[in-house]
mmCIF file of C-alpha atoms in Angstrom:
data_model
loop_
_atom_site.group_PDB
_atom_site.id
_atom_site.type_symbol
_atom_site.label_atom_id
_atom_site.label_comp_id
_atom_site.label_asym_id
_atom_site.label_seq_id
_atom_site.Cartn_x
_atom_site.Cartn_y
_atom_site.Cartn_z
ATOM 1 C CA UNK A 1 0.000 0.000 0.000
ATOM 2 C CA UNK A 2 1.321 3.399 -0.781
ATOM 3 C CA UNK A 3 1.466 5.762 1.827
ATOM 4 C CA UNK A 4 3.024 9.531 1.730
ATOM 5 C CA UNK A 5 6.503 10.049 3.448
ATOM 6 C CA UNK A 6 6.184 13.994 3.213
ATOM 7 C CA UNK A 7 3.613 16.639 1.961
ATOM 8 C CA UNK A 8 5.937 19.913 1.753
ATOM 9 C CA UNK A 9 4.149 23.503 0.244
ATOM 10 C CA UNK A 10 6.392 26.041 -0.671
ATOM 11 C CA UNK A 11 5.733 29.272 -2.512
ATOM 12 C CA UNK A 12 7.600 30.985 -5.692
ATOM 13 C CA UNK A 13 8.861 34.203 -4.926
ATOM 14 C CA UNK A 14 7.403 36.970 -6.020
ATOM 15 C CA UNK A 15 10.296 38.824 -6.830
ATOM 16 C CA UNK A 16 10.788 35.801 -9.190
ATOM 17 C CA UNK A 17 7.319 35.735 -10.763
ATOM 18 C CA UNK A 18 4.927 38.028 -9.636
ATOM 19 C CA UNK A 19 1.737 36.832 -11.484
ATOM 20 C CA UNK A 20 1.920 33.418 -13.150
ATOM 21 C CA UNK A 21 0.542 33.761 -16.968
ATOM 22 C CA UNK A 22 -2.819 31.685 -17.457
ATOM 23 C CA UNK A 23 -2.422 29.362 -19.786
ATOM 24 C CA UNK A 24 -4.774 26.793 -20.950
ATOM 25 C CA UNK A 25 -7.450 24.531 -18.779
ATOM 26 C CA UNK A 26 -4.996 21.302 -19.429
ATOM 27 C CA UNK A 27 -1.446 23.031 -19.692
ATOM 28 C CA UNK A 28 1.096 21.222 -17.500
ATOM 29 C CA UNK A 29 3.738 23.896 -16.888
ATOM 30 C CA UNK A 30 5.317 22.377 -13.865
ATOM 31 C CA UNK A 31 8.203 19.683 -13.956
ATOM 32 C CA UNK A 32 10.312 17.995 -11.075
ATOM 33 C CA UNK A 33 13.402 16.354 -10.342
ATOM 34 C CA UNK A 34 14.847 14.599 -7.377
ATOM 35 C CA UNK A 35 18.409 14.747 -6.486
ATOM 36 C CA UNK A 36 19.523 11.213 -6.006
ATOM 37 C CA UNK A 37 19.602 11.040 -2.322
ATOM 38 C CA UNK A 38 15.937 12.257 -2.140
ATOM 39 C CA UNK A 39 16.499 14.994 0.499
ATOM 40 C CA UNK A 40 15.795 18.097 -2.350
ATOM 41 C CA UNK A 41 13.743 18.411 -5.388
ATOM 42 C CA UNK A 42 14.283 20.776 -8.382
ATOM 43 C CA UNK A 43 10.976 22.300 -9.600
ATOM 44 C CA UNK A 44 10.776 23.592 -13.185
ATOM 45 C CA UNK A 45 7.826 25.906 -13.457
ATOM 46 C CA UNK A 46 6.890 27.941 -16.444
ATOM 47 C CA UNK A 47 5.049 31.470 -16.914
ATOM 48 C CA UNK A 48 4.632 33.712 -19.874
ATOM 49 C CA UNK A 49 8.014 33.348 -22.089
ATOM 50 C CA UNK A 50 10.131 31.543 -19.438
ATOM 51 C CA UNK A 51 10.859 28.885 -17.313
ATOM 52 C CA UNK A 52 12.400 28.928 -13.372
ATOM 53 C CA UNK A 53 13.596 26.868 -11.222
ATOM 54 C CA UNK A 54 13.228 26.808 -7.524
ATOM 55 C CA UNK A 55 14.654 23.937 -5.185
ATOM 56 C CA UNK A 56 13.125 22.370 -2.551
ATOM 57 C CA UNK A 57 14.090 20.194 0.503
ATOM 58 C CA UNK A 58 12.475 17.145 0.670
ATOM 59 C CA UNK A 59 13.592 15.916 4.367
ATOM 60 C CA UNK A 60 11.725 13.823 5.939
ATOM 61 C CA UNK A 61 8.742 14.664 8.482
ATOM 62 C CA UNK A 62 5.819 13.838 10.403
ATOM 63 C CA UNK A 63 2.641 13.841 7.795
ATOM 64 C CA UNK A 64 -0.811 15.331 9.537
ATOM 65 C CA UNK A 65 -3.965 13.834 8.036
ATOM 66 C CA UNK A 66 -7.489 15.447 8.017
ATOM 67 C CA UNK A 67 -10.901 14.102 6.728
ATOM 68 C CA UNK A 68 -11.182 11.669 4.710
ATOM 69 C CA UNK A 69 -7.097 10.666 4.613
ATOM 70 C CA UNK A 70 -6.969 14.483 3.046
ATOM 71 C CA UNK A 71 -2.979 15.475 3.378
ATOM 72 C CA UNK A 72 -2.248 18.305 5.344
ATOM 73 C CA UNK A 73 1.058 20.188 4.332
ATOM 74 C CA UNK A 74 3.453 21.091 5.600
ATOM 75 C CA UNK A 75 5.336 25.082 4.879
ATOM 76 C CA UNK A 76 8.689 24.653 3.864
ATOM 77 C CA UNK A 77 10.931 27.864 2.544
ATOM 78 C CA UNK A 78 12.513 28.217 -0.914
ATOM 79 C CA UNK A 79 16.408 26.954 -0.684
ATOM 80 C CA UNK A 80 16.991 28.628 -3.817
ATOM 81 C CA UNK A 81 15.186 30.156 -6.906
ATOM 82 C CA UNK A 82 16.380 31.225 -10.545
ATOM 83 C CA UNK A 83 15.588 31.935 -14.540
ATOM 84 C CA UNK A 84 16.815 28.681 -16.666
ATOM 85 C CA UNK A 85 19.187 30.323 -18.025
ATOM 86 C CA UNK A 86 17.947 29.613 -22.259
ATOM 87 C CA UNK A 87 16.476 31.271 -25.161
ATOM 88 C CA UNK A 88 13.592 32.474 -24.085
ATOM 89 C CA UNK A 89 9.512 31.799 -26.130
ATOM 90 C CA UNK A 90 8.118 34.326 -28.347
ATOM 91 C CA UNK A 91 4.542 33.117 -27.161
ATOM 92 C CA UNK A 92 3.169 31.412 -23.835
ATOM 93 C CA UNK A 93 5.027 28.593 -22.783
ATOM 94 C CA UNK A 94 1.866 25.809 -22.846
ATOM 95 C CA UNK A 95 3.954 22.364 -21.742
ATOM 96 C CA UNK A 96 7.490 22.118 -19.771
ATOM 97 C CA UNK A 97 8.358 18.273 -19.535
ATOM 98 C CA UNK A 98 12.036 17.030 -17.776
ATOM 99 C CA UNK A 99 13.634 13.862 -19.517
ATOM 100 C CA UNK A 100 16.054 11.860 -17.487
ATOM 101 C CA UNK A 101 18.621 10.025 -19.793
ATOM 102 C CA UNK A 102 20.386 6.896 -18.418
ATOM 103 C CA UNK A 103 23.557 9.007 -17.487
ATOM 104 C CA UNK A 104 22.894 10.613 -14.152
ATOM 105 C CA UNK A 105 24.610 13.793 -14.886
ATOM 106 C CA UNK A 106 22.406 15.503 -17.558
ATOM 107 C CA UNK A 107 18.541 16.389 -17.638
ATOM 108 C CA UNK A 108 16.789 17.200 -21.091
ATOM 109 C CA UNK A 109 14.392 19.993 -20.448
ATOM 110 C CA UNK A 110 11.885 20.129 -23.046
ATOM 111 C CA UNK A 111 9.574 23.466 -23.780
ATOM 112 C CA UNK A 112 6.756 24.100 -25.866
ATOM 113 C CA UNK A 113 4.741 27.521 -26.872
ATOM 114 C CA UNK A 114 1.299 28.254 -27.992
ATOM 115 C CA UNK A 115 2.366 27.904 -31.771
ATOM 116 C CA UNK A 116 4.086 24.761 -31.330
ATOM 117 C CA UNK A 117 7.642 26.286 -31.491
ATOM 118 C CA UNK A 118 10.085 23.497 -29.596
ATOM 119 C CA UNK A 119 13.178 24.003 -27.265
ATOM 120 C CA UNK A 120 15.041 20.985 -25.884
ATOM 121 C CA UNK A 121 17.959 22.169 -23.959
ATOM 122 C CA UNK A 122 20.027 19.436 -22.384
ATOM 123 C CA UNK A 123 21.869 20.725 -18.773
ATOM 124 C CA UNK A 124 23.343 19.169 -15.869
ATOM 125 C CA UNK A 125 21.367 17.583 -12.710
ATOM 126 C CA UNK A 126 22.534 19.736 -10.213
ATOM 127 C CA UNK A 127 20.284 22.363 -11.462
ATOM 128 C CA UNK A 128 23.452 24.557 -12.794
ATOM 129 C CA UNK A 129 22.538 25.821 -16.333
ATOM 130 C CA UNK A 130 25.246 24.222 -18.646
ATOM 131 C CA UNK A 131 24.243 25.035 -22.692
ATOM 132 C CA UNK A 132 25.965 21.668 -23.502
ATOM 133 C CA UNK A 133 23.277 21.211 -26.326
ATOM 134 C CA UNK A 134 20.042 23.448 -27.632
ATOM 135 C CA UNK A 135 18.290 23.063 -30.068
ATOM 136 C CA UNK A 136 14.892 24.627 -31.456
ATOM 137 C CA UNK A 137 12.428 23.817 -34.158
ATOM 138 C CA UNK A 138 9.927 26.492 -35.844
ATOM 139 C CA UNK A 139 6.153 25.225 -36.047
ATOM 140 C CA UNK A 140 5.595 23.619 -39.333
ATOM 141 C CA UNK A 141 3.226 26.863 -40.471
ATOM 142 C CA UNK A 142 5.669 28.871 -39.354
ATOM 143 C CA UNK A 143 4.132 30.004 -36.968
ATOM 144 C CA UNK A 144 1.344 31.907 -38.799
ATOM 145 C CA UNK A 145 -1.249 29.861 -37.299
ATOM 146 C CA UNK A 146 -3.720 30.196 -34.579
ATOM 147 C CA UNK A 147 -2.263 30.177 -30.840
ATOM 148 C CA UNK A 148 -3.457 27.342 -28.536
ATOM 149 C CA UNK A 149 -2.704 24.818 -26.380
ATOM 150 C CA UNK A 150 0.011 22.586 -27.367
ATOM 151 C CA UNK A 151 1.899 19.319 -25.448
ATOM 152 C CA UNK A 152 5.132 17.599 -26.066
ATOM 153 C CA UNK A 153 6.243 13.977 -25.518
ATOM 154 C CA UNK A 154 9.763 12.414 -25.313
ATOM 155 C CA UNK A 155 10.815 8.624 -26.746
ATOM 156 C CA UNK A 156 11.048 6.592 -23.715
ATOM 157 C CA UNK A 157 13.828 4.709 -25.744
ATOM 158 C CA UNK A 158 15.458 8.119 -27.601
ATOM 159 C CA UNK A 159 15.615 11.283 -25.470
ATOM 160 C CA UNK A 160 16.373 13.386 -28.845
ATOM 161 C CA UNK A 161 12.607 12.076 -30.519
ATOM 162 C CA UNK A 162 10.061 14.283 -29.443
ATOM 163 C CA UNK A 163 6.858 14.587 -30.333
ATOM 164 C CA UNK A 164 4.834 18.256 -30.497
ATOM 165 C CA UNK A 165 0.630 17.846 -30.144
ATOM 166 C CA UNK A 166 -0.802 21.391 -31.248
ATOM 167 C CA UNK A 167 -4.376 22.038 -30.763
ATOM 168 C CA UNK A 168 -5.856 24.554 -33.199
ATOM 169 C CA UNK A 169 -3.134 23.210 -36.108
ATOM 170 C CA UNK A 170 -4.928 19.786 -34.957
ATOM 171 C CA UNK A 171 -1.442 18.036 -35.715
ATOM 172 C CA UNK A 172 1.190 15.938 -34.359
ATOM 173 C CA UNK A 173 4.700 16.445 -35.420
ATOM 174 C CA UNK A 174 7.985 14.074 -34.577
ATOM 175 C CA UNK A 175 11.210 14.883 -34.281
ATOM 176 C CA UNK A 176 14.386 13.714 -34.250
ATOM 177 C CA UNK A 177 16.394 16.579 -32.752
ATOM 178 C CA UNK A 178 15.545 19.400 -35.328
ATOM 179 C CA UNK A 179 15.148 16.876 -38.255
ATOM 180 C CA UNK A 180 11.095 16.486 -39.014
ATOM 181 C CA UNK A 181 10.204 12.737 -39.086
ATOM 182 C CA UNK A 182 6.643 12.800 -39.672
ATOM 183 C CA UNK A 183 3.052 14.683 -39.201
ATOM 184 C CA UNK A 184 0.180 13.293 -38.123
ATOM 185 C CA UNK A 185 -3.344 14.888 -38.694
ATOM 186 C CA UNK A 186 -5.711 14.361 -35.875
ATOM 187 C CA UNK A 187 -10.036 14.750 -36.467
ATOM 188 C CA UNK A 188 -10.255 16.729 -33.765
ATOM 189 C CA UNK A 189 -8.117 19.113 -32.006
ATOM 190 C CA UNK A 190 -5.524 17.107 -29.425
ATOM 191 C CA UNK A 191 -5.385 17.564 -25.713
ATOM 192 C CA UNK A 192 -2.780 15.121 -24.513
ATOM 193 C CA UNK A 193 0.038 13.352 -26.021
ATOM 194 C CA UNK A 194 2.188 10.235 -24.998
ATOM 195 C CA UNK A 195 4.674 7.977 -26.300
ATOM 196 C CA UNK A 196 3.692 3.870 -25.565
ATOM 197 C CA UNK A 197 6.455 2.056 -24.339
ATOM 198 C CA UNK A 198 6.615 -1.814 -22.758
ATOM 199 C CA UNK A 199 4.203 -2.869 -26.003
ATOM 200 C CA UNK A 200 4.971 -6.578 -27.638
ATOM 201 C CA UNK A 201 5.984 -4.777 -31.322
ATOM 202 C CA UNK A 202 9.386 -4.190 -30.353
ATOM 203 C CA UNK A 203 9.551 -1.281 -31.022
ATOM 204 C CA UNK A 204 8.822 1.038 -27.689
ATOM 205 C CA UNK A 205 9.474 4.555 -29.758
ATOM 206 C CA UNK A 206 7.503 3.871 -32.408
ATOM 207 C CA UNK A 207 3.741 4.453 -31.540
ATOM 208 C CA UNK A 208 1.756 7.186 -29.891
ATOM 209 C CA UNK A 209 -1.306 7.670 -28.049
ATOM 210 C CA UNK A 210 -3.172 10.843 -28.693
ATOM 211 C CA UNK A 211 -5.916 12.200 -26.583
ATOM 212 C CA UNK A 212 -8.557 14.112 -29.074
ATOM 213 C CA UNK A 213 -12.230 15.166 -28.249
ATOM 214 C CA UNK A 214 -14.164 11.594 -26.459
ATOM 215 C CA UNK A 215 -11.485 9.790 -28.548
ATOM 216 C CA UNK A 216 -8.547 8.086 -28.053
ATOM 217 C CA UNK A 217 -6.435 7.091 -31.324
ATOM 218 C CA UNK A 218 -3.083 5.379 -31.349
ATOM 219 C CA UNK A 219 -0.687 6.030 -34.141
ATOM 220 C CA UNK A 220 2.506 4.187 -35.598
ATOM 221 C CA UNK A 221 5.482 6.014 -37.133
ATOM 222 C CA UNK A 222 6.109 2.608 -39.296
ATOM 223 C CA UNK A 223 2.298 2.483 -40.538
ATOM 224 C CA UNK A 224 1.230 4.851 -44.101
ATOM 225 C CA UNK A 225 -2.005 3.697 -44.327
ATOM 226 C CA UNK A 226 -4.852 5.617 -42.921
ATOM 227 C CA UNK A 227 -1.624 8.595 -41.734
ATOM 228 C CA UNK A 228 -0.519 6.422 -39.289
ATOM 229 C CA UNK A 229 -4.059 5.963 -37.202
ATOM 230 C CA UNK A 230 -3.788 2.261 -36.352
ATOM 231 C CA UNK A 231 -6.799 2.082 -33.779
ATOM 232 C CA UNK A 232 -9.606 4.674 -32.268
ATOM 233 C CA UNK A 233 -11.604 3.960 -29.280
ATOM 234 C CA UNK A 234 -14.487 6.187 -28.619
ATOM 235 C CA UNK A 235 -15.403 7.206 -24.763
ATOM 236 C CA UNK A 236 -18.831 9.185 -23.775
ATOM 237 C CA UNK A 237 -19.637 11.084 -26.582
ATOM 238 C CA UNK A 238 -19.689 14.989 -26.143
ATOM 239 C CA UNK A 239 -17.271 14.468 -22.771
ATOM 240 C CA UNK A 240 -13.245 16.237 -23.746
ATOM 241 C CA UNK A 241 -10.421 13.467 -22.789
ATOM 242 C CA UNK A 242 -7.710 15.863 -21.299
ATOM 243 C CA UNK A 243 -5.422 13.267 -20.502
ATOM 244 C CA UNK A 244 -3.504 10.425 -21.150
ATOM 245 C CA UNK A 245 -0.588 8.249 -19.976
ATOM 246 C CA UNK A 246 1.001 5.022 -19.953
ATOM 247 C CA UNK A 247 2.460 2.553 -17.539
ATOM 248 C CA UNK A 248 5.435 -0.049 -17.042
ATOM 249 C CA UNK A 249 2.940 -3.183 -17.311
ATOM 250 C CA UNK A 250 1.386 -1.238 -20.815
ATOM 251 C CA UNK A 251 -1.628 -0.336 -19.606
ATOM 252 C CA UNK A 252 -3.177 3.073 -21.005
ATOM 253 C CA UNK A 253 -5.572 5.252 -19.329
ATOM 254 C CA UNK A 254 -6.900 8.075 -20.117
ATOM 255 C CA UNK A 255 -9.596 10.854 -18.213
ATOM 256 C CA UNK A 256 -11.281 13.901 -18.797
ATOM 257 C CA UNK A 257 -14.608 15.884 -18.521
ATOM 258 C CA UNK A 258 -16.426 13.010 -17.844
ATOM 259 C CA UNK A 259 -14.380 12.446 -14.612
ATOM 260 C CA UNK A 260 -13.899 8.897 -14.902
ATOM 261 C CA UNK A 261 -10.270 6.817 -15.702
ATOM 262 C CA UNK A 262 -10.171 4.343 -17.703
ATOM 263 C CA UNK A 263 -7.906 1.723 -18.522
ATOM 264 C CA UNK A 264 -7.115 -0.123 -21.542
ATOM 265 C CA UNK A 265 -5.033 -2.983 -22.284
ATOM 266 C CA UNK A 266 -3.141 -2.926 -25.333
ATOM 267 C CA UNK A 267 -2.838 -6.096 -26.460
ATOM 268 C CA UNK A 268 -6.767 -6.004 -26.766
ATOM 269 C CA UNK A 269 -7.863 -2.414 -27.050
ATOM 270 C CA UNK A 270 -10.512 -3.525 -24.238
ATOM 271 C CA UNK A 271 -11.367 -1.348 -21.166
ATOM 272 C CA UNK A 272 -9.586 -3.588 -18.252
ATOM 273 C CA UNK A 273 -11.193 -0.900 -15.696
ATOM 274 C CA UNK A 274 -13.099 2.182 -15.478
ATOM 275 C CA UNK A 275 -12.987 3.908 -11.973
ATOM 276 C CA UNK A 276 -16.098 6.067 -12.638
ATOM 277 C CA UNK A 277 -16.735 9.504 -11.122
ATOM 278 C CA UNK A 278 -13.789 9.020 -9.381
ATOM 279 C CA UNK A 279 -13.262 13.146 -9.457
ATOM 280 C CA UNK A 280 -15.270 15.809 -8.322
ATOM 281 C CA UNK A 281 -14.450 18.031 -11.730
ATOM 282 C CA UNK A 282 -13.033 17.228 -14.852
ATOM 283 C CA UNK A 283 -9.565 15.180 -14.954
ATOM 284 C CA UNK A 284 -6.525 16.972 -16.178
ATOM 285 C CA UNK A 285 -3.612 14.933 -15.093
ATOM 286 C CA UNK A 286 -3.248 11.175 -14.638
ATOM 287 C CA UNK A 287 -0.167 9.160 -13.797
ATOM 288 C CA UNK A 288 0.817 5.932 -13.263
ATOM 289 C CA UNK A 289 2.031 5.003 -10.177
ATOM 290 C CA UNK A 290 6.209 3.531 -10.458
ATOM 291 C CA UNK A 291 6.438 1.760 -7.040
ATOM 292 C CA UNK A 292 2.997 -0.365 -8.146
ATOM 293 C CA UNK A 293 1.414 0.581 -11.417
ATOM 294 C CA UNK A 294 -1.944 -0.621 -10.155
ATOM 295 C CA UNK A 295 -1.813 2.763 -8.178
ATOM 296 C CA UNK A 296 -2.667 5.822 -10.229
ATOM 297 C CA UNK A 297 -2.489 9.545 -8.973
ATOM 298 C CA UNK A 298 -5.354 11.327 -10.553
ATOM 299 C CA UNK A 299 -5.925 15.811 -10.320
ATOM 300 C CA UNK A 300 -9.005 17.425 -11.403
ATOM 301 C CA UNK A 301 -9.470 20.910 -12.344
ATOM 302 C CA UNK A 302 -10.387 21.888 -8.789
ATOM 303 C CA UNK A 303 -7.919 21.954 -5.965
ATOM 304 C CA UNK A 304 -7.670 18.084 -5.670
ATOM 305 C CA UNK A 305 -5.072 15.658 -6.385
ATOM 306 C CA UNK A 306 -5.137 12.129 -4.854
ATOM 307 C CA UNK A 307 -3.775 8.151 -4.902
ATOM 308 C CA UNK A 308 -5.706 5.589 -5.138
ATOM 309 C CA UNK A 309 -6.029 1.225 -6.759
ATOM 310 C CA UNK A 310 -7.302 1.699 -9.957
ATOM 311 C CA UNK A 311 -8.908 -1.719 -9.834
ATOM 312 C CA UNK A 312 -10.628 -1.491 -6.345
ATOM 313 C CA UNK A 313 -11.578 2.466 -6.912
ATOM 314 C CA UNK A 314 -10.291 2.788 -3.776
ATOM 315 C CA UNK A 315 -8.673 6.548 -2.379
ATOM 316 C CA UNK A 316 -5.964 6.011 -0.430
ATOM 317 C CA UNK A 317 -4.795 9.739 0.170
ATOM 318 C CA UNK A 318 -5.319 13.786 -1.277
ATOM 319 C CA UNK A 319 -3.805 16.640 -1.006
ATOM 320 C CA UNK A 320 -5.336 20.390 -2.459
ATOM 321 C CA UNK A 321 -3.836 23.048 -3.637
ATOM 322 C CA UNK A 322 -4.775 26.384 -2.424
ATOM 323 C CA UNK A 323 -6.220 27.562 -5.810
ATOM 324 C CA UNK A 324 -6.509 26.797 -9.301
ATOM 325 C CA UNK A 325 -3.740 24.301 -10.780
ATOM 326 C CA UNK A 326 -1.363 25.640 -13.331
ATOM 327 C CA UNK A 327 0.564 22.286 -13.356
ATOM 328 C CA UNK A 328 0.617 19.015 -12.333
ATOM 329 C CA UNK A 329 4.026 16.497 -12.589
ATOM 330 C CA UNK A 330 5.274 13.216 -11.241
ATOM 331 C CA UNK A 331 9.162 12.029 -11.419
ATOM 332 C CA UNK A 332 10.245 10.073 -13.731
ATOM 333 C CA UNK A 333 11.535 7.105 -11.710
ATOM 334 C CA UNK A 334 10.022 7.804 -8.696
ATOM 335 C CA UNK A 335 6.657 8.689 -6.691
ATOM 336 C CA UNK A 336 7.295 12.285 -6.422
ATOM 337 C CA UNK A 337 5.098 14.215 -7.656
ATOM 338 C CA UNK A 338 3.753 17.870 -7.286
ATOM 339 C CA UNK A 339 1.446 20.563 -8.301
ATOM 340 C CA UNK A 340 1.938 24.599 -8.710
ATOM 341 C CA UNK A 341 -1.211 26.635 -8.220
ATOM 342 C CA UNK A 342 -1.716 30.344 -9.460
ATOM 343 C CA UNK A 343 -1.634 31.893 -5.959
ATOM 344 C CA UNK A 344 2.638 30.652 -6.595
ATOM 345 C CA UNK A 345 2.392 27.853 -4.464
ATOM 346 C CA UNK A 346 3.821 24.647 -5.363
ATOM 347 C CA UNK A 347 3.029 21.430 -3.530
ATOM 348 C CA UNK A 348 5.500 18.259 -3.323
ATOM 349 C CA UNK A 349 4.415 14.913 -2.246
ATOM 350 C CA UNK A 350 6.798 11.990 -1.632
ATOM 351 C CA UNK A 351 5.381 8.474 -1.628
ATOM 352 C CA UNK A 352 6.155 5.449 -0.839
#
């Protein structure tokens, strides 16, 4: 059973960033990264043009429960706070996603605007900004477009494929590096995009799973026919999916206005679960839990973010933000995760 070690709420300084820019209903602006003896945790955090950083410690302490296993924080200060030092956007930043890469001592830091313009900047760990690669790549209308929300994925396999969701454009383009690899057109404008890895083909880079309207389509790099669509499943009709993700066994679930998660199984394209009403508001971030995938943590547009088994649709503990969620982000590797709310506050769970 999964159980939270610490609940820790700091707040962004407002010398740093005064009034966080809006964004978009689903944007995920908010990144982390443990160090590797778990005692701090870098938080990437994006508003407007740029992105920060702000580090916090992550030291162990006694966690208060409320009502209804609700997590009650902690207030922890700010050990240090920063602009990433990179090329700044020339529109809203709408995604910020972190990469690990299997040597230790270099994070990928991926950014993406309201036009779909790309930076991936790779720097070190220790939160030092090191320009030991950057690269950008221009929308594929060149910007001329209509501004919107827009996501990015990396290659579980190949840090330097990315893949770039944008809304209005309803497209999906992939990268390798700067070097185009292919564009796929969605039916209906995209809300959530993730690469599929642990699948039977082989292949863990090579297919996609694209939140879009009540739909959820999977696409293949290797596959011409039909632009790459290999399968659609349709949820309630007239309800938004806003997001999507996938875990180590290959299950994918996906949630939205409807506020119900459901999982699929792959192999099938069968619903294995469907944890229904499980949120108070819409769903806007799902992740698989990476201590024991049949864990999920689940935030809706409210305050709320919580654990629970997937399979029993059973809570197991919350935590709320003190206003409206700009981002919401779990490590990598580990159950970490956090949320950064418009007031500037940004909350930081450790589970285990």
């Amino acid at each position: 059973m999964l159980t939270a070690r610490s609940l820790k709420k700091a707040t962004v300084p407002s010398t740093l960033i005064e009034h966080p820019s809006p964004a978009n209903l689903h944007s995920n602006r908010l990144s982390l990264h443990v160090s590797e003896d778990g005692t701090s945790c870098w938080a990437y955090v994006a508003s407007g043009c740029n992105v920060y950083r702000i580090l916090v410690s992550l030291k162990d302490s006694l966690v208060n429960e409320g009502k209804d296993s609700l997590l009650i924080p902690e207030q922890t200060q700010v050990v240090e706070s920063a602009i990433v030092n990179r090329c700044p956007h020339r529109s809203e930043i709408q995604t910020i996603l972190l990469n690990e890469t299997e040597s230790n001592d270099c994070l990928i830091l991926g950014s993406v605007d309201s036009y779909g313009h790309l930076i991936v900047s790779k720097m070190d760990s220790d939160g030092t900004d090191v320009e030991r690669l950057t690269f950008s790549v221009s929308p594929r209308d060149f910007g001329v477009g209509e501004a919107g929300w827009a996501g990015l994925c990396f290659s579980p396999s190949q840090w330097s494929t990315t893949a770039v969701a944008h809304s209005f454009g309803k497209s999906i383009d992939v990268y390798d590096q700067d070097l185009h690899l292919r564009t796929f057109r969605t039916l209906w404008y995209p809300t959530a995009v993730s690469f599929l890895q642990h699948l039977d083909s082989g292949n863990e880079s090579s297919m996609l799973a694209v939140t879009e309207g009540c739909q959820l389509s999977i696409w293949d790099l290797r596959v011409k026919e039909k632009g790459g669509c290999v399968h659609r499943i349709c949820g309630s009709v007239g309800d938004i999916l806003y997001a999507v993700c996938n875990s180590s066994t290959g299950n994918i679930a996906v949630g939205g206005a409807d506020r119900t998660m459901t999982v699929y199984d792959p192999r099938r394209w069968a619903a294995v679960a469907r944890w229904v009403n499980c949120s108070k508001y819409e769903i806007t971030g799902l992740s698989f839990s990476s201590v024991d995938p049949d864990y999920a943590y689940i935030q809706g547009v409210d305050y709320e973010v919580f654990c629970g088994q997937w399979k029993e649709n059973i809570k197991t503990f919350s935590f709320r933000g003190d206003s409206n969620w700009l981002g919401f982000s779990k490590c990598q590797k580990r159950d970490v995760l956090g949320g950064w709310c418009d007031s500037g506050s940004v909350f930081i769970a450790d589970v285990v």
